[in-house]
């Protein structure tokens, strides 16, 4: 079975960071008239940007702390949970993987059409399965969640999901994950 390449993970992190930065800059500044609300939005955005910058530098613990600060400011926003999930998931620490999946699930609960969160949750599930077993297995609940998440992202044209599927066909076949359009 072919292991996902580190280069594709770095590219995904860079693509996500660009997407993340643009969505923060565009999202909602025009609607913020109240100065207190504007300050809150600025603090939220600054924490998210700082968190993603630290995560991209490999400073996962500090990056996650910034993401958590953003969540405290705006617990109803999906991007804080995505930021935290990515920091915990990319840290490579197997003890934080469950918390990463919980954060990504929370982002999906807030916005069920947030396909980038489905992609990363599916990718972390696949990575965990790959690390646990290199042999073919019967599809279990984790496999079905990973496959379903990846399909949602892929079928909704998330570019890094398309790249992941195209670069990991053997892995997906071994986990009986099919049905990509």
mmCIF file of C-alpha atoms in Angstrom:
data_model
loop_
_atom_site.group_PDB
_atom_site.id
_atom_site.type_symbol
_atom_site.label_atom_id
_atom_site.label_comp_id
_atom_site.label_asym_id
_atom_site.label_seq_id
_atom_site.Cartn_x
_atom_site.Cartn_y
_atom_site.Cartn_z
ATOM 1 C CA UNK A 1 0.000 0.000 0.000
ATOM 2 C CA UNK A 2 1.278 3.435 -0.909
ATOM 3 C CA UNK A 3 1.823 5.907 1.935
ATOM 4 C CA UNK A 4 0.587 9.486 1.309
ATOM 5 C CA UNK A 5 3.489 11.736 0.336
ATOM 6 C CA UNK A 6 4.662 14.449 2.728
ATOM 7 C CA UNK A 7 4.849 16.905 -0.170
ATOM 8 C CA UNK A 8 1.108 16.642 -0.755
ATOM 9 C CA UNK A 9 0.448 17.343 2.943
ATOM 10 C CA UNK A 10 2.648 20.477 2.803
ATOM 11 C CA UNK A 11 0.907 21.624 -0.375
ATOM 12 C CA UNK A 12 -2.489 21.035 1.256
ATOM 13 C CA UNK A 13 -1.440 23.062 4.299
ATOM 14 C CA UNK A 14 -0.295 25.956 2.064
ATOM 15 C CA UNK A 15 -3.445 25.837 -0.047
ATOM 16 C CA UNK A 16 -5.578 25.733 3.060
ATOM 17 C CA UNK A 17 -3.677 28.663 4.597
ATOM 18 C CA UNK A 18 -4.330 30.760 1.473
ATOM 19 C CA UNK A 19 -8.026 29.802 1.483
ATOM 20 C CA UNK A 20 -8.234 30.401 5.211
ATOM 21 C CA UNK A 21 -6.611 33.846 5.003
ATOM 22 C CA UNK A 22 -8.835 34.992 2.152
ATOM 23 C CA UNK A 23 -12.035 33.830 3.818
ATOM 24 C CA UNK A 24 -11.115 35.667 7.026
ATOM 25 C CA UNK A 25 -10.317 38.895 5.202
ATOM 26 C CA UNK A 26 -13.471 38.862 3.111
ATOM 27 C CA UNK A 27 -15.862 37.380 5.656
ATOM 28 C CA UNK A 28 -18.055 39.920 7.339
ATOM 29 C CA UNK A 29 -15.944 43.065 7.826
ATOM 30 C CA UNK A 30 -18.363 45.194 5.851
ATOM 31 C CA UNK A 31 -21.251 44.121 8.091
ATOM 32 C CA UNK A 32 -19.510 45.081 11.328
ATOM 33 C CA UNK A 33 -20.678 48.580 12.241
ATOM 34 C CA UNK A 34 -20.546 48.483 16.019
ATOM 35 C CA UNK A 35 -16.980 49.286 17.105
ATOM 36 C CA UNK A 36 -17.065 46.723 19.936
ATOM 37 C CA UNK A 37 -18.233 44.084 17.479
ATOM 38 C CA UNK A 38 -15.520 45.159 15.044
ATOM 39 C CA UNK A 39 -12.825 44.857 17.753
ATOM 40 C CA UNK A 40 -14.118 41.385 18.616
ATOM 41 C CA UNK A 41 -13.961 40.416 14.935
ATOM 42 C CA UNK A 42 -10.426 41.806 14.635
ATOM 43 C CA UNK A 43 -9.274 39.862 17.722
ATOM 44 C CA UNK A 44 -10.904 36.701 16.370
ATOM 45 C CA UNK A 45 -9.264 37.117 12.959
ATOM 46 C CA UNK A 46 -5.863 37.972 14.432
ATOM 47 C CA UNK A 47 -5.895 34.845 16.597
ATOM 48 C CA UNK A 48 -6.883 32.680 13.620
ATOM 49 C CA UNK A 49 -4.181 34.118 11.403
ATOM 50 C CA UNK A 50 -1.550 33.857 14.140
ATOM 51 C CA UNK A 51 -2.654 30.293 14.883
ATOM 52 C CA UNK A 52 -2.411 29.201 11.245
ATOM 53 C CA UNK A 53 0.954 30.912 10.834
ATOM 54 C CA UNK A 54 2.330 29.087 13.884
ATOM 55 C CA UNK A 55 0.872 25.780 12.681
ATOM 56 C CA UNK A 56 2.462 26.257 9.258
ATOM 57 C CA UNK A 57 5.804 26.872 10.982
ATOM 58 C CA UNK A 58 5.412 23.598 12.890
ATOM 59 C CA UNK A 59 4.750 25.315 16.218
ATOM 60 C CA UNK A 60 1.602 23.284 16.802
ATOM 61 C CA UNK A 61 1.114 23.788 20.532
ATOM 62 C CA UNK A 62 1.304 27.575 20.287
ATOM 63 C CA UNK A 63 -0.815 27.572 17.137
ATOM 64 C CA UNK A 64 -3.539 25.520 18.803
ATOM 65 C CA UNK A 65 -3.554 27.947 21.760
ATOM 66 C CA UNK A 66 -4.230 30.835 19.342
ATOM 67 C CA UNK A 67 -7.022 28.844 17.695
ATOM 68 C CA UNK A 68 -8.540 28.169 21.113
ATOM 69 C CA UNK A 69 -8.423 31.909 21.883
ATOM 70 C CA UNK A 70 -10.349 32.512 18.655
ATOM 71 C CA UNK A 71 -12.918 29.887 19.693
ATOM 72 C CA UNK A 72 -13.390 31.658 23.046
ATOM 73 C CA UNK A 73 -14.136 34.912 21.189
ATOM 74 C CA UNK A 74 -16.484 33.361 18.621
ATOM 75 C CA UNK A 75 -17.537 29.830 19.632
ATOM 76 C CA UNK A 76 -20.272 29.899 16.983
ATOM 77 C CA UNK A 77 -17.762 30.221 14.095
ATOM 78 C CA UNK A 78 -16.476 27.177 12.227
ATOM 79 C CA UNK A 79 -12.984 28.442 11.359
ATOM 80 C CA UNK A 80 -11.690 28.370 14.944
ATOM 81 C CA UNK A 81 -12.543 24.674 15.205
ATOM 82 C CA UNK A 82 -11.000 23.956 11.827
ATOM 83 C CA UNK A 83 -7.830 25.792 12.884
ATOM 84 C CA UNK A 84 -7.619 23.819 16.134
ATOM 85 C CA UNK A 85 -8.327 20.525 14.357
ATOM 86 C CA UNK A 86 -5.580 21.157 11.825
ATOM 87 C CA UNK A 87 -3.048 22.101 14.484
ATOM 88 C CA UNK A 88 -3.767 19.003 16.518
ATOM 89 C CA UNK A 89 -3.996 16.752 13.466
ATOM 90 C CA UNK A 90 -0.823 17.921 11.735
ATOM 91 C CA UNK A 91 1.165 17.786 14.984
ATOM 92 C CA UNK A 92 1.617 14.062 14.419
ATOM 93 C CA UNK A 93 0.896 13.392 18.082
ATOM 94 C CA UNK A 94 -1.309 10.295 18.218
ATOM 95 C CA UNK A 95 -2.659 11.418 21.598
ATOM 96 C CA UNK A 96 -4.199 14.593 20.126
ATOM 97 C CA UNK A 97 -5.724 12.935 17.066
ATOM 98 C CA UNK A 98 -9.081 12.244 18.755
ATOM 99 C CA UNK A 99 -9.309 15.898 19.842
ATOM 100 C CA UNK A 100 -8.463 16.978 16.281
ATOM 101 C CA UNK A 101 -11.336 14.876 14.941
ATOM 102 C CA UNK A 102 -13.695 16.353 17.566
ATOM 103 C CA UNK A 103 -12.764 19.897 16.522
ATOM 104 C CA UNK A 104 -13.313 19.126 12.851
ATOM 105 C CA UNK A 105 -16.635 17.477 13.679
ATOM 106 C CA UNK A 106 -17.677 20.629 15.567
ATOM 107 C CA UNK A 107 -16.839 22.750 12.495
ATOM 108 C CA UNK A 108 -19.044 20.423 10.408
ATOM 109 C CA UNK A 109 -21.870 20.631 12.965
ATOM 110 C CA UNK A 110 -21.756 24.431 12.689
ATOM 111 C CA UNK A 111 -21.776 24.297 8.872
ATOM 112 C CA UNK A 112 -22.771 20.952 7.344
ATOM 113 C CA UNK A 113 -21.618 22.225 3.938
ATOM 114 C CA UNK A 114 -18.065 23.029 5.123
ATOM 115 C CA UNK A 115 -16.440 20.500 2.802
ATOM 116 C CA UNK A 116 -12.871 21.473 3.673
ATOM 117 C CA UNK A 117 -13.532 20.220 7.217
ATOM 118 C CA UNK A 118 -14.894 16.947 5.798
ATOM 119 C CA UNK A 119 -11.714 16.576 3.760
ATOM 120 C CA UNK A 120 -9.352 17.062 6.696
ATOM 121 C CA UNK A 121 -11.418 14.846 8.995
ATOM 122 C CA UNK A 122 -11.415 12.129 6.324
ATOM 123 C CA UNK A 123 -7.690 12.556 5.696
ATOM 124 C CA UNK A 124 -6.853 12.268 9.408
ATOM 125 C CA UNK A 125 -9.059 9.174 9.672
ATOM 126 C CA UNK A 126 -7.283 7.595 6.688
ATOM 127 C CA UNK A 127 -3.885 8.521 8.105
ATOM 128 C CA UNK A 128 -4.792 6.915 11.427
ATOM 129 C CA UNK A 129 -6.006 3.760 9.716
ATOM 130 C CA UNK A 130 -2.854 3.598 7.605
ATOM 131 C CA UNK A 131 -0.658 3.883 10.673
ATOM 132 C CA UNK A 132 -2.595 1.180 12.523
ATOM 133 C CA UNK A 133 -2.617 -1.423 9.803
ATOM 134 C CA UNK A 134 -0.899 -1.961 6.482
ATOM 135 C CA UNK A 135 -3.093 -4.963 5.644
ATOM 136 C CA UNK A 136 -6.507 -5.169 4.001
ATOM 137 C CA UNK A 137 -9.339 -5.163 6.470
ATOM 138 C CA UNK A 138 -13.098 -5.254 6.436
ATOM 139 C CA UNK A 139 -14.666 -1.837 6.412
ATOM 140 C CA UNK A 140 -15.449 -0.663 9.942
ATOM 141 C CA UNK A 141 -17.146 2.514 11.212
ATOM 142 C CA UNK A 142 -13.941 4.593 11.025
ATOM 143 C CA UNK A 143 -13.382 3.456 7.437
ATOM 144 C CA UNK A 144 -16.935 4.439 6.499
ATOM 145 C CA UNK A 145 -16.599 7.876 8.103
ATOM 146 C CA UNK A 146 -13.264 8.512 6.371
ATOM 147 C CA UNK A 147 -14.635 7.358 3.029
ATOM 148 C CA UNK A 148 -17.852 9.360 3.388
ATOM 149 C CA UNK A 149 -15.971 12.532 4.384
ATOM 150 C CA UNK A 150 -13.522 12.205 1.512
ATOM 151 C CA UNK A 151 -16.384 11.680 -0.969
ATOM 152 C CA UNK A 152 -18.226 14.768 0.298
ATOM 153 C CA UNK A 153 -15.128 16.917 -0.148
ATOM 154 C CA UNK A 154 -14.200 15.345 -3.498
ATOM 155 C CA UNK A 155 -17.718 15.503 -4.933
ATOM 156 C CA UNK A 156 -17.955 19.176 -3.927
ATOM 157 C CA UNK A 157 -14.760 20.038 -5.809
ATOM 158 C CA UNK A 158 -12.404 20.677 -2.883
ATOM 159 C CA UNK A 159 -9.146 20.775 -4.841
ATOM 160 C CA UNK A 160 -6.954 19.075 -2.243
ATOM 161 C CA UNK A 161 -9.541 16.286 -1.877
ATOM 162 C CA UNK A 162 -9.328 15.735 -5.632
ATOM 163 C CA UNK A 163 -5.516 15.613 -5.365
ATOM 164 C CA UNK A 164 -5.701 13.218 -2.396
ATOM 165 C CA UNK A 165 -8.041 10.852 -4.242
ATOM 166 C CA UNK A 166 -5.963 10.958 -7.421
ATOM 167 C CA UNK A 167 -2.722 10.305 -5.508
ATOM 168 C CA UNK A 168 -4.080 7.595 -3.189
ATOM 169 C CA UNK A 169 -6.204 5.330 -5.387
ATOM 170 C CA UNK A 170 -4.544 2.173 -4.032
ATOM 171 C CA UNK A 171 -5.167 3.207 -0.427
ATOM 172 C CA UNK A 172 -8.798 4.002 -1.186
ATOM 173 C CA UNK A 173 -9.240 0.732 -3.071
ATOM 174 C CA UNK A 174 -7.755 -1.255 -0.170
ATOM 175 C CA UNK A 175 -10.278 0.369 2.173
ATOM 176 C CA UNK A 176 -13.068 -0.313 -0.341
ATOM 177 C CA UNK A 177 -13.704 3.408 -0.660
ATOM 178 C CA UNK A 178 -15.224 4.060 -4.071
ATOM 179 C CA UNK A 179 -17.988 6.098 -5.662
ATOM 180 C CA UNK A 180 -16.084 9.253 -6.515
ATOM 181 C CA UNK A 181 -17.734 11.076 -9.414
#
